[in-house]
Coordinates of C-alpha atoms in Angstrom, one line a residue:
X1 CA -9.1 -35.4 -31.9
X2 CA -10.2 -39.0 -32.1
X3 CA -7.8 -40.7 -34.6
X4 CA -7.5 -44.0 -36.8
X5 CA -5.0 -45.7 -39.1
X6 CA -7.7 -47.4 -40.8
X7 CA -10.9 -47.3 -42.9
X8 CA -14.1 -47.9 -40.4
X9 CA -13.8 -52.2 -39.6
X10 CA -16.9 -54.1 -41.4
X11 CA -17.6 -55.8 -38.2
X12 CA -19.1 -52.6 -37.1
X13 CA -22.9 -52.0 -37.3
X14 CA -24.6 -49.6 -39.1
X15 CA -27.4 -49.5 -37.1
X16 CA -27.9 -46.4 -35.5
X17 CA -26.6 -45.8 -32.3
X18 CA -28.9 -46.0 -28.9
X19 CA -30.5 -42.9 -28.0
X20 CA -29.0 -43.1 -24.4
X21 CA -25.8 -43.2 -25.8
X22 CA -23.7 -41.9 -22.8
X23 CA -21.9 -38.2 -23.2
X24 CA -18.3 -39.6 -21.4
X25 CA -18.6 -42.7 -24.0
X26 CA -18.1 -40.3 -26.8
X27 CA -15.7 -38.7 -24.5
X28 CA -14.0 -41.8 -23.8
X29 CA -13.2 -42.8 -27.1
X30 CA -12.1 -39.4 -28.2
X31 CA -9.5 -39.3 -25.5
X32 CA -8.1 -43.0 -25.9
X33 CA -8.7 -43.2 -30.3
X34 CA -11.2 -44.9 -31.9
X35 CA -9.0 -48.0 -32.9
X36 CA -8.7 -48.8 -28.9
X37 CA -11.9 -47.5 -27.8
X38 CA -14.8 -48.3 -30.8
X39 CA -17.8 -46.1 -29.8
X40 CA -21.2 -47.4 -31.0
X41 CA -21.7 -45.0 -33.5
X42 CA -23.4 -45.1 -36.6
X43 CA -21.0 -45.0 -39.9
X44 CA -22.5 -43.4 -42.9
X45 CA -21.1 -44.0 -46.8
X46 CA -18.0 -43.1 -47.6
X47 CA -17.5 -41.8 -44.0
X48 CA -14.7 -43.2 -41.4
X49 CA -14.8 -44.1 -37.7
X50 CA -13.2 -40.8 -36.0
X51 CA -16.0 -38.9 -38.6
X52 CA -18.6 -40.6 -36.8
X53 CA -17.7 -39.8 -33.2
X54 CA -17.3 -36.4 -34.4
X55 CA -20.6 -36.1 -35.5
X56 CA -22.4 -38.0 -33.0
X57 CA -20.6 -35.7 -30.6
X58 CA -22.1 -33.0 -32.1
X59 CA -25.6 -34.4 -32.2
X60 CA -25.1 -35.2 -28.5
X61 CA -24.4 -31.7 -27.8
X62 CA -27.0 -30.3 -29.4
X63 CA -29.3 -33.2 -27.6
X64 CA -27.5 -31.9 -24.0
X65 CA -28.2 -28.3 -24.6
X66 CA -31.7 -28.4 -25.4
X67 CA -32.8 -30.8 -22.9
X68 CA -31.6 -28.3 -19.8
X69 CA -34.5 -27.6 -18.0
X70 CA -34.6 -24.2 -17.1
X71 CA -34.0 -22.8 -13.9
X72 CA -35.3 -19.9 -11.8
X73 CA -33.7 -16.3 -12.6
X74 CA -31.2 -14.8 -9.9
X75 CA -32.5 -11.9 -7.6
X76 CA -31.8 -8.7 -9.3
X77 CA -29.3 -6.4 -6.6
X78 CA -30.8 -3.9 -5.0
X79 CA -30.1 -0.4 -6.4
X80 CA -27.1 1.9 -5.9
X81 CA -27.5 4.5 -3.1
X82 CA -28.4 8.0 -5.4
X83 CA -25.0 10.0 -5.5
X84 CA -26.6 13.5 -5.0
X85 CA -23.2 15.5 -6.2
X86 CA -23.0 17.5 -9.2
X87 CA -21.8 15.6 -12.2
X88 CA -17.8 16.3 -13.9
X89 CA -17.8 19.2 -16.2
X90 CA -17.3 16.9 -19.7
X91 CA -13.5 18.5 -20.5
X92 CA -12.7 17.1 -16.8
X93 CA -14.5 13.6 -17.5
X94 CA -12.7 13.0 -20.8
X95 CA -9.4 14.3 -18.6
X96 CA -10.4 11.6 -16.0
X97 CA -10.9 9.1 -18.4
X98 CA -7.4 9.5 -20.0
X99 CA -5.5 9.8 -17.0
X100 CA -7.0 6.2 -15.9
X101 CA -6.0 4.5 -18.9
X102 CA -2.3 5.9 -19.1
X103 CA 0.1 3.6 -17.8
X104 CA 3.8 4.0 -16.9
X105 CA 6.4 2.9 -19.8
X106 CA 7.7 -0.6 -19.4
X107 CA 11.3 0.9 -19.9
X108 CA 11.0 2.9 -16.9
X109 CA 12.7 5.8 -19.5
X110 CA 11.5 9.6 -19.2
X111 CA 13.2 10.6 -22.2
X112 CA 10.1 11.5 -23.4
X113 CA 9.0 15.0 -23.2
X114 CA 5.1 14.0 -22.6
X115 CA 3.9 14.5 -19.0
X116 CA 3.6 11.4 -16.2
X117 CA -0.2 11.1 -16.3
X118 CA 0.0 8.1 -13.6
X119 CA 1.6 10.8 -11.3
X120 CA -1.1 13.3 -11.9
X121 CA -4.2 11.4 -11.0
X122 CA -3.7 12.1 -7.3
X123 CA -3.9 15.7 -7.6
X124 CA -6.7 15.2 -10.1
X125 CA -8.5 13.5 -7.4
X126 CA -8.2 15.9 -4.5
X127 CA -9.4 19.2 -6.7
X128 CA -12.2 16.7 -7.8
X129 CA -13.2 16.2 -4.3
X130 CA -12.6 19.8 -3.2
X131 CA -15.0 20.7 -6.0
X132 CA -17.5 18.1 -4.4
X133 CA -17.9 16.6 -7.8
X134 CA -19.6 13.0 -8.3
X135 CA -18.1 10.2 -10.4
X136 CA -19.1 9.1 -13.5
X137 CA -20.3 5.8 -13.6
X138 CA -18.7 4.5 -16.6
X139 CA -15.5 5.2 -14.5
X140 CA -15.9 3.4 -11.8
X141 CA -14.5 0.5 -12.8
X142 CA -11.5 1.8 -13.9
X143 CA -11.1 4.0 -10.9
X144 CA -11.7 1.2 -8.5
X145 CA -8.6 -0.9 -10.5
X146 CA -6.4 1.9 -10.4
X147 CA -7.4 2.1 -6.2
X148 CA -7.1 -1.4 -5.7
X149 CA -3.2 -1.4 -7.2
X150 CA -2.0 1.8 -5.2
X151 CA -2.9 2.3 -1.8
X152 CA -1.9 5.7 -1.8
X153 CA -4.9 6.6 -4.3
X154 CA -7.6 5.0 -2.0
X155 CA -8.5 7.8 0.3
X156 CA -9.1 10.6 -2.7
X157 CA -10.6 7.4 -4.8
X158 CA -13.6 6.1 -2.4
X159 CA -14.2 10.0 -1.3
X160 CA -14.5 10.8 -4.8
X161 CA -16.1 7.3 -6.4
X162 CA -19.2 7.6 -3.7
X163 CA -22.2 5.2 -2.6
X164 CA -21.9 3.1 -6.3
X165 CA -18.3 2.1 -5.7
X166 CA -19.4 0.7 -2.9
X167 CA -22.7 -0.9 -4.6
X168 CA -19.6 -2.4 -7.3
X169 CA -17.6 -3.4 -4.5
X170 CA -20.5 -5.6 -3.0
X171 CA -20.7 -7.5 -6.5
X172 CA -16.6 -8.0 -7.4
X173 CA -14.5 -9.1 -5.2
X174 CA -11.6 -7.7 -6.7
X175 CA -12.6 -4.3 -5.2
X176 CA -13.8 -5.4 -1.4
X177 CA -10.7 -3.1 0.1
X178 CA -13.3 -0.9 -0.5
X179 CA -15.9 -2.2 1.5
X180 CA -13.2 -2.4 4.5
X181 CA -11.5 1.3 3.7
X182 CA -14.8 3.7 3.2
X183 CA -17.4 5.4 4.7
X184 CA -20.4 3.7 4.6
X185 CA -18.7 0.0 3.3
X186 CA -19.9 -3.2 4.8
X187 CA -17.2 -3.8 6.9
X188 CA -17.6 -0.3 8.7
X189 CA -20.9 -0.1 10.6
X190 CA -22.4 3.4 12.0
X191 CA -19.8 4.3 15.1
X192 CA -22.4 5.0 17.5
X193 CA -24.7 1.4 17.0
X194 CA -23.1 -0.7 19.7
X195 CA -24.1 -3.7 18.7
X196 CA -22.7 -3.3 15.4
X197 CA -19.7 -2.4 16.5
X198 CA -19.2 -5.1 19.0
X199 CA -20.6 -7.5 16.6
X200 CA -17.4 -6.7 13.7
X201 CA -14.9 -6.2 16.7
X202 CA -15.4 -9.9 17.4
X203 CA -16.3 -11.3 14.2
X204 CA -14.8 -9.3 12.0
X205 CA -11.4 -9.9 10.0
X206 CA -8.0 -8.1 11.1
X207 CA -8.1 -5.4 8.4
X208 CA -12.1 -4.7 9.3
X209 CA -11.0 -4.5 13.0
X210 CA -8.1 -2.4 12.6
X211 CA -10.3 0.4 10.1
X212 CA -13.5 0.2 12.5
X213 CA -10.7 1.2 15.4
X214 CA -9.8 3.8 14.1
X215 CA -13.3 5.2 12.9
X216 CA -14.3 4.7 16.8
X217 CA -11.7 6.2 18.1
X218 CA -12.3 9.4 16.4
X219 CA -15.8 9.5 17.4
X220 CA -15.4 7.5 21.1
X221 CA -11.8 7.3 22.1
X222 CA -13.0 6.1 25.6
X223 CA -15.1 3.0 23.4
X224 CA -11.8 2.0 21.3
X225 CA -10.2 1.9 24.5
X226 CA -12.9 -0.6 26.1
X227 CA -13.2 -2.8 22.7
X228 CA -9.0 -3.0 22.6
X229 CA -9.2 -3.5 26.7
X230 CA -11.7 -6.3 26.1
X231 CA -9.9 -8.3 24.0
X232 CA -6.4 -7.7 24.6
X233 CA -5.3 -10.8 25.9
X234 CA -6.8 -12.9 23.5
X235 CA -5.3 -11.4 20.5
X236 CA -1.9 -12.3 18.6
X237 CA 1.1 -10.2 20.0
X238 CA 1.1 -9.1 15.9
X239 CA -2.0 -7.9 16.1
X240 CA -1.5 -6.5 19.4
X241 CA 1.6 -3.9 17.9
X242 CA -0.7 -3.1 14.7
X243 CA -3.6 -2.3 17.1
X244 CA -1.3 -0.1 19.8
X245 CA 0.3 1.5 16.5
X246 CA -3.4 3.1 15.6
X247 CA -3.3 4.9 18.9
X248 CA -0.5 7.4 17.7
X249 CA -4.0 8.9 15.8
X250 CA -5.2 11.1 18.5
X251 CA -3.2 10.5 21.3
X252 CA -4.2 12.4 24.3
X253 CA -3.6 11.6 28.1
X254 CA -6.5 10.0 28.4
X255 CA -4.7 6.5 26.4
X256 CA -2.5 6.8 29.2
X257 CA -3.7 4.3 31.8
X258 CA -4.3 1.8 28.5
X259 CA -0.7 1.9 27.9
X260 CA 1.0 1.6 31.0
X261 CA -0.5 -1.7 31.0
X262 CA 0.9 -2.3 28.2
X263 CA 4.6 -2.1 29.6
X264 CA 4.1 -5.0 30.8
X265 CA 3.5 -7.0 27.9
X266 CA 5.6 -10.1 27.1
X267 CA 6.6 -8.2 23.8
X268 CA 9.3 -6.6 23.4
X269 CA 8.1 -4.3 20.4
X270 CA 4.4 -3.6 22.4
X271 CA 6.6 -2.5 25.5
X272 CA 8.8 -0.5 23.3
X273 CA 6.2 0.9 21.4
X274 CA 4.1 1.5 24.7
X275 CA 6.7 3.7 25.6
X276 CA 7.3 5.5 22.9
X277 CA 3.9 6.7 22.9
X278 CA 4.1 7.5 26.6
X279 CA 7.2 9.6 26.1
X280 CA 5.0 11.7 23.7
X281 CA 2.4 12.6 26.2
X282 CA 4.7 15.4 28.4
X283 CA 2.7 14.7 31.3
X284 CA 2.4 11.3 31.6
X285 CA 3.8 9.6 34.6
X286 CA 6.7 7.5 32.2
X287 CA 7.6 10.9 30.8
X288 CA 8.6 12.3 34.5
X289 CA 10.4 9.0 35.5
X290 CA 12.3 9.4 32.2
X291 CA 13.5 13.1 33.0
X292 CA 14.0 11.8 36.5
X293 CA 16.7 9.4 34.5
X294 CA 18.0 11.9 32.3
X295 CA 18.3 14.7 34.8
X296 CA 20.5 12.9 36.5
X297 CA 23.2 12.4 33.4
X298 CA 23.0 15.7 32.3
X299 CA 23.7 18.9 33.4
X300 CA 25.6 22.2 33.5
X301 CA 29.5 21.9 33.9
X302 CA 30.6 23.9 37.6
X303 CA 31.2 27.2 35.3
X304 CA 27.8 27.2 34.2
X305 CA 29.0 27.8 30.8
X306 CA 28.8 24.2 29.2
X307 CA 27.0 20.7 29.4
X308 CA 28.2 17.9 31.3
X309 CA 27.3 14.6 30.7
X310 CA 27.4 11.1 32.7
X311 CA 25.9 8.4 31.3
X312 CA 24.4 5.3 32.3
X313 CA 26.5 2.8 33.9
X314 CA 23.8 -0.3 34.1
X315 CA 20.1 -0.4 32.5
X316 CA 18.1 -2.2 35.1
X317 CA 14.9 -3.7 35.0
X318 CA 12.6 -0.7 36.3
X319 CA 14.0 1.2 32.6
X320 CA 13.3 -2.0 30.5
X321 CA 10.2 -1.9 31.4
X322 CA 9.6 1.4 30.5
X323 CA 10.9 0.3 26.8
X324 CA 14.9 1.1 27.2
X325 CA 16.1 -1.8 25.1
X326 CA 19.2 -2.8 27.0
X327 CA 21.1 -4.7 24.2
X328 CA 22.8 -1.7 22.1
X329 CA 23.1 -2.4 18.4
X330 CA 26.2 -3.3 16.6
X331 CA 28.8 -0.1 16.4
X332 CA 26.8 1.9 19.2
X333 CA 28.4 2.0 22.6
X334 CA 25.9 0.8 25.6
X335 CA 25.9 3.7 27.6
X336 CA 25.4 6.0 24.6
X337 CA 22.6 3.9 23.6
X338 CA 20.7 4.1 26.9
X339 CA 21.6 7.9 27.5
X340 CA 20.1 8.6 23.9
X341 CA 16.9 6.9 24.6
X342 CA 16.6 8.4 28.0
X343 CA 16.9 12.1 27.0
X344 CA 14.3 11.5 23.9
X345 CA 11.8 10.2 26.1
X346 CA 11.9 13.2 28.3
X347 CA 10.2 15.8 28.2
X348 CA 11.2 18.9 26.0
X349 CA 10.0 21.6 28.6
X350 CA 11.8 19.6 31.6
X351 CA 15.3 20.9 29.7
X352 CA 14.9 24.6 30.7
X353 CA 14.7 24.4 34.4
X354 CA 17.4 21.7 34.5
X355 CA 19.9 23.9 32.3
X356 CA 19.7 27.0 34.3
X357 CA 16.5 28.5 32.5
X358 CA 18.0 28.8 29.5
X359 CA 15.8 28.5 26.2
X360 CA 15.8 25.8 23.7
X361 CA 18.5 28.1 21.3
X362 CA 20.6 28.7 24.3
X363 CA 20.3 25.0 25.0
X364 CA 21.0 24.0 21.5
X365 CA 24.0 26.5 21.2
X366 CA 25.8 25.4 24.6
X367 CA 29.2 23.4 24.4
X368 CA 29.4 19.8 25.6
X369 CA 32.3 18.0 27.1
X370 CA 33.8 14.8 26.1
X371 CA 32.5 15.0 22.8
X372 CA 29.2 13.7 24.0
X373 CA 27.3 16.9 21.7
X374 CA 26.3 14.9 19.2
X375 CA 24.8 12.1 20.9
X376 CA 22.5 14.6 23.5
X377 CA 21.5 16.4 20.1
X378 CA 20.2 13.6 17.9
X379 CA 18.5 12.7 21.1
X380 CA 16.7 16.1 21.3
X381 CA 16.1 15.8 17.3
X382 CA 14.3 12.8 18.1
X383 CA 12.5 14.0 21.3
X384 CA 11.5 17.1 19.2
X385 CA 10.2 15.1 16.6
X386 CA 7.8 12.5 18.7
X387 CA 6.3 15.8 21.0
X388 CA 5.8 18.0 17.8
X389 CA 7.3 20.9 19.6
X390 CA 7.8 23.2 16.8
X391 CA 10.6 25.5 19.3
X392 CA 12.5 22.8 19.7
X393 CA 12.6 21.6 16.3
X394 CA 13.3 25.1 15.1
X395 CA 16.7 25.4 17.1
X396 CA 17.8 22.6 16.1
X397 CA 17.7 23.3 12.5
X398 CA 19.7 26.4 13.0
X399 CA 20.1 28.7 9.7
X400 CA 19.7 27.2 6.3
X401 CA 22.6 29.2 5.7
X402 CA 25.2 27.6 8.0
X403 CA 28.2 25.2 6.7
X404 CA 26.3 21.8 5.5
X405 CA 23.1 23.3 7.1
X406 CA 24.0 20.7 9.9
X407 CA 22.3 23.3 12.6
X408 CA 23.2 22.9 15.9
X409 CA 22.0 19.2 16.4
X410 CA 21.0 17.8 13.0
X411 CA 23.5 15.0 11.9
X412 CA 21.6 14.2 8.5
X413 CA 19.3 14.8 5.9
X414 CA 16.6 11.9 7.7
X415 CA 17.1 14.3 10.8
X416 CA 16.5 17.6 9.0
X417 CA 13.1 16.5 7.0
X418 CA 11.6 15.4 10.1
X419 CA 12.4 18.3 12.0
X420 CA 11.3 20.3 9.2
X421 CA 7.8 18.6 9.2
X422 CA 6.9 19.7 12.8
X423 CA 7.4 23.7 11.7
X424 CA 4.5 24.8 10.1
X425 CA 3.8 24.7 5.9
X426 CA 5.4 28.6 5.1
X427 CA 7.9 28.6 7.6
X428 CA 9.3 24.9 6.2
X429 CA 9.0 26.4 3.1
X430 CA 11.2 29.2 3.6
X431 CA 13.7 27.5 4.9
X432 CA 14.5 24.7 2.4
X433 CA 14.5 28.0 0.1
X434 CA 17.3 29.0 1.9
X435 CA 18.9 25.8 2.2
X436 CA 19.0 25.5 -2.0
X437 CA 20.1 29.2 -2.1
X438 CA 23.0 28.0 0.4
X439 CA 23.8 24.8 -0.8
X440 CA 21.9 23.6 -4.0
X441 CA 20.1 20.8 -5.1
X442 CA 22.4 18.1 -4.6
X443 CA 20.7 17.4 -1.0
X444 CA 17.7 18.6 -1.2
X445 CA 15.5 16.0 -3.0
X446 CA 14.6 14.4 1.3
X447 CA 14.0 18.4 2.2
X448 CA 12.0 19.0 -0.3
X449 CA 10.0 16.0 -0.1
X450 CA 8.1 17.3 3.5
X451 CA 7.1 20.6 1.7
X452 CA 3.6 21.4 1.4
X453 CA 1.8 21.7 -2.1
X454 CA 2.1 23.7 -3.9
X455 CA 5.5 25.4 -3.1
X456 CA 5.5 28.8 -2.4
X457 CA 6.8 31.1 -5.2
X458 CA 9.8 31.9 -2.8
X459 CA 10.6 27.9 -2.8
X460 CA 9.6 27.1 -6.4
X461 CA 12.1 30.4 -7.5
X462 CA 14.9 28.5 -5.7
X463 CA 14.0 25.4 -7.2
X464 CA 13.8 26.9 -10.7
X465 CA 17.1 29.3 -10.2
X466 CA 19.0 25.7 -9.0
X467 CA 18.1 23.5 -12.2
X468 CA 19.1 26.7 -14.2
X469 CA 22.8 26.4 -12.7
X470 CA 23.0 23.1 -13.0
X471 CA 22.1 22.9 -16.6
X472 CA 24.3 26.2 -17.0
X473 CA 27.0 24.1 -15.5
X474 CA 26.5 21.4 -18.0
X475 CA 25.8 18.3 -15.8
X476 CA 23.5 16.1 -16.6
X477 CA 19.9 16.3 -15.4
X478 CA 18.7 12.8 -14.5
X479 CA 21.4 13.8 -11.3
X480 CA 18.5 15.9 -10.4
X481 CA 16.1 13.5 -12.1
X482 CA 13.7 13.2 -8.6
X483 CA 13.8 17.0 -8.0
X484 CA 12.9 17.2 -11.3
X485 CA 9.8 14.5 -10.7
X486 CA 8.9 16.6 -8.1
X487 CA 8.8 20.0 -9.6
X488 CA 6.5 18.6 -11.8
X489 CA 3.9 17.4 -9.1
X490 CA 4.9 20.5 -6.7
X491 CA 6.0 23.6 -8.7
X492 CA 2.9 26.0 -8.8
X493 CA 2.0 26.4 -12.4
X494 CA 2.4 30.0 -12.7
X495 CA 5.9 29.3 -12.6
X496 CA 5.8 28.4 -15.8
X497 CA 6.6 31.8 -17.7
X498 CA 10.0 31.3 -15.8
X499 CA 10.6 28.2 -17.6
X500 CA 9.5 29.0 -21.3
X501 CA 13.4 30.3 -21.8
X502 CA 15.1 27.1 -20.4
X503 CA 13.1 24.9 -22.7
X504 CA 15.5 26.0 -25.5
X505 CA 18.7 24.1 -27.0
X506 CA 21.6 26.3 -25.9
X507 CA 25.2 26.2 -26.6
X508 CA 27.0 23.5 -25.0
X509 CA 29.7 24.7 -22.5
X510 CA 33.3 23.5 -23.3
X511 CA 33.3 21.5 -20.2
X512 CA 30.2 20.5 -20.4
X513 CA 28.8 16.4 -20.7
X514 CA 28.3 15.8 -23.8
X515 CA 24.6 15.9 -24.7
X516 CA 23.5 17.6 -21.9
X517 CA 22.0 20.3 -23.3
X518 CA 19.9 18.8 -25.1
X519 CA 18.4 16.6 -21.9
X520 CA 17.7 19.7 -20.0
X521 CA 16.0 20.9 -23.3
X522 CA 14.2 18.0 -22.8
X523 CA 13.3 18.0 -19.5
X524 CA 12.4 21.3 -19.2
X525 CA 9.8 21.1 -21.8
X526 CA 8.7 18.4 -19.9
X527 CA 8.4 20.0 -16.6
X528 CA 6.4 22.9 -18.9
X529 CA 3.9 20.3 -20.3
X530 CA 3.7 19.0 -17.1
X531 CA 2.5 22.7 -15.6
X532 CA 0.5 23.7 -18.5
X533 CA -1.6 20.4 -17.9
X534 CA -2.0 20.7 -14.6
X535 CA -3.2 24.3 -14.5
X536 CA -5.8 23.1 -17.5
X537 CA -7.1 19.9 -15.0
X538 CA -7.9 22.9 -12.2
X539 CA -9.5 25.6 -15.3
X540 CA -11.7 21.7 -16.7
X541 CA -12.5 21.3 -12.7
X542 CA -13.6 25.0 -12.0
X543 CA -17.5 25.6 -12.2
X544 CA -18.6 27.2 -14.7
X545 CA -19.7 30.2 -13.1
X546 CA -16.7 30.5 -10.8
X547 CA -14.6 31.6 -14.1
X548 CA -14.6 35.8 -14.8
X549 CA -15.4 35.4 -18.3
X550 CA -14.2 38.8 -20.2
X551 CA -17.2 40.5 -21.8

């Protein structure tokens, strides 16, 4: 504010000021005080200089404002494309609504005994769109937020938000991911109009190219190869990996010729990932010069009663090329480094004729000299992994039941989960089951974590039976705090009768942590507001006249 030390000077005229009296005068004076800068302002009785400015500001304002000459309106948008779904039942929109406006405690604490809502909006989502239900409008906004701060929530958000959140998307910038990310979105033109295609290919920006990719490729893989083909040389060797890495989608033989070309790239990730992507197509010329190699370090002993093994004594240039990374990393011996990435780039199937006939259990079960098992088995964990070959993976695992569950080749929990995420949803099921029947919960957050949802009654049982001993053991629960977060996401709500009785304040045991009791109390009543809400969320979701309504 314009300031002074002293009454308005007599030298200053009364006269009022000049009409044209300049905006960034006033300004001026303001800024710098009126006893440096004197603005030619008119000074009424009684009244002092900064009073002046003050009100010929304001005149001037008023004088600014309603001179503006006005302007022509903006183009009104065009309409949002109709969303032709059924609208939410109203219990499942005010459910929506309140799930969208929970946010996670800033302590980070689950003391409390109220459900996660954050963590339930993604299965919200997916019986939403299973339903084939349509978003409410007044919703979109807030469902486009949540989308554009977790990536995770995108796919079931865009499916389920329809043509308007793309409409919304057109007119905030905030929420273009979704313009890049859905069907129908700007940056996504109809797969089969070449021109288009071609047109955002060359044009478009790295996250456009790298989604319209992949929508080509599952429509045309033969056209994603030509638009990658045409540009390859021109593009940045980072771009290059992320655009090889979109191949693993679809895979078939057909990539093949594309990415033996790329063995000879000059980088050394695209040449290792070239490979790797090679070694997951059995037939594949790569794939036979890599059992070529590893055929000729491993085979049966002279009794024909165990595996011998003879590394590699050199890598040479022919198995860089086709991605053998020569330099092994620190605390790995070379020539168990290049053995281990020769035998999981072969071929599965090439095993049985090398080894006598002998299936992959056999295989699996077979000594092997000079302590060289568990290299040649992590290999084949990680062979069985890349070719999905559910036989392999399978003998590898072994019984859940066996010491540590370590199966005949798997050296650690990583190892196990991935194994167990080639075998099919019941069968993975069954045996992490086993495994916590055997062992526990103390390792099987990682297991448990690849099981499909819900979990079967046999799993969930095991799950629930577990958390009962521990708490009957009188350890604390936030040790079992993540299996705990994922019962409530993954245990089938009809489990829930089985629970009721463990929601209770027991007796503590005398060697017991103090308090405990009362945390599982708590958590337990948590996990059964957790199941009681989710089975209401599918009952809000269910039409109408799916429901058997008693007469």
């Amino acid at each position: 504010m314009a300031t002074s030390n002293s009454t308005a000077p007599s030298d200053i005229s009364d006269a009022p000021p000049d009409a044209g009296t300049a905006w960034e005068e006033l300004v001026t004076s303001a800024l710098l005080g009126t006893d440096r800068r004197r603005p030619q302002v008119s000074v009424g009785p009684g009244q002092d200089l900064p009073g002046a400015l003050l009100d010929a500001a304001a005149v001037e304002t008023v004088r600014r404002r309603a001179g503006l000459r006005p302007t022509s309106a903006a183009v009104l948008p065009e309409r949002a494309a109709p969303d032709t779904r059924p609208p939410l039942p109203a219990a499942a929109r005010r459910r929506l609504a309140l799930l969208l406006t929970d946010r996670p405690g800033a302590g980070g604490g689950r003391r409390s005994t109220a459900p996660d809502l954050t963590e339930l909006l993604p299965q919200w989502l997916a019986l939403a769109n299973d339903h084939g239900y349509a978003a409410p409008a007044e919703l979109l906004p807030a469902l486009l937020d949540a989308a554009r701060g977790r990536t995770d929530l995108r796919p079931q958000a865009l499916r389920f938000a329809g043509p308007r959140a793309l409409w919304l998307a057109r007119l905030n910038p905030d929420w273009k991911f979704a313009l890049r990310t859905a069907p129908g979105g700007k940056g996504l033109p109809d797969t089969g109009d070449a021109e288009a295609v071609q047109r955002l290919w060359e044009e478009g920006l790295f996250a456009e190219r790298v989604a319209l990719l992949a929508a080509v490729r599952v429509d045309a893989p033969e056209v994603a190869r030509e638009l990658l083909g045409g540009s390859w040389s021109t593009e940045r060797a980072e771009d290059r990996l992320m655009f090889l890495d979109s191949l693993r989608a679809g895979l078939s033989d057909g990539d093949e010729s594309f990415l033996e070309r790329a063995l000879s790239d000059r980088s050394r990730n695209i040449r290792a990932t070239a490979a790797e992507l090679l070694s997951a197509l059995p037939n594949s010329a790569l794939a036979a010069r890599m059992a070529d190699r590893a055929s000729s370090c491993v085979a049966m002993d002279p009794t024909r009663s165990a595996i011998t093994v003879e590394a590699p004594h050199a890598c040479d240039a022919a198995m860089e090329r086709d991605g053998v990374v020569s330099q092994a990393p620190s605390g790995r011996g070379q020539r168990a480094w290049w053995l281990g990435q020769l035998v999981e780039s072969t071929p599965l199937a090439a095993w049985s004729a090398r080894l006598g006939g002998r299936s992959a259990e056999e295989i699996t079960a077979l000594p092997v000299h000079d302590d060289w098992r568990p290299e040649l088995h992590a290999a084949w964990c990680r062979a069985a992994v890349r070719q999905r070959d559910a036989v392999w993976a399978r003998a590898l695992l072994g019984v859940p039941s066996a010491p540590e569950a370590g199966g005949p080749g798997a050296v650690s929990l990583a190892e196990r989960a991935k194994l167990l995420a080639v075998l099919p949803g019941t069968e993975r099921a069954d045996w992490v089951a086993g495994f916590i029947d055997a062992h526990g919960l103390s390792e099987a957050f990682q297991l448990l974590g690849v099981c499909t949802l819900p979990w079967s009654g046999k799993l969930g049982r095991a799950v629930v039976d577990a958390l009962n001993i521990a708490r009957d053991a009188g350890s604390y629960p936030w040790s079992f705090s993540g299996v705990m977060g994922l019962a409530e996401r993954c245990l089938d709500p009809a489990e829930t009768s089985r629970l009721e009785s463990l929601t209770a304040i027991s007796d503590e045991p005398e060697d017991g942590a103090p308090g405990a009791v009362g945390y599982w109390a708590e958590a337990f009543q948590r996990l059964v507001g957790t199941l009681n809400l989710r089975a209401a969320m599918a009952a809000e979701l269910t039409p109408r006249e799916a429901v058997d309504i008693p007469a």
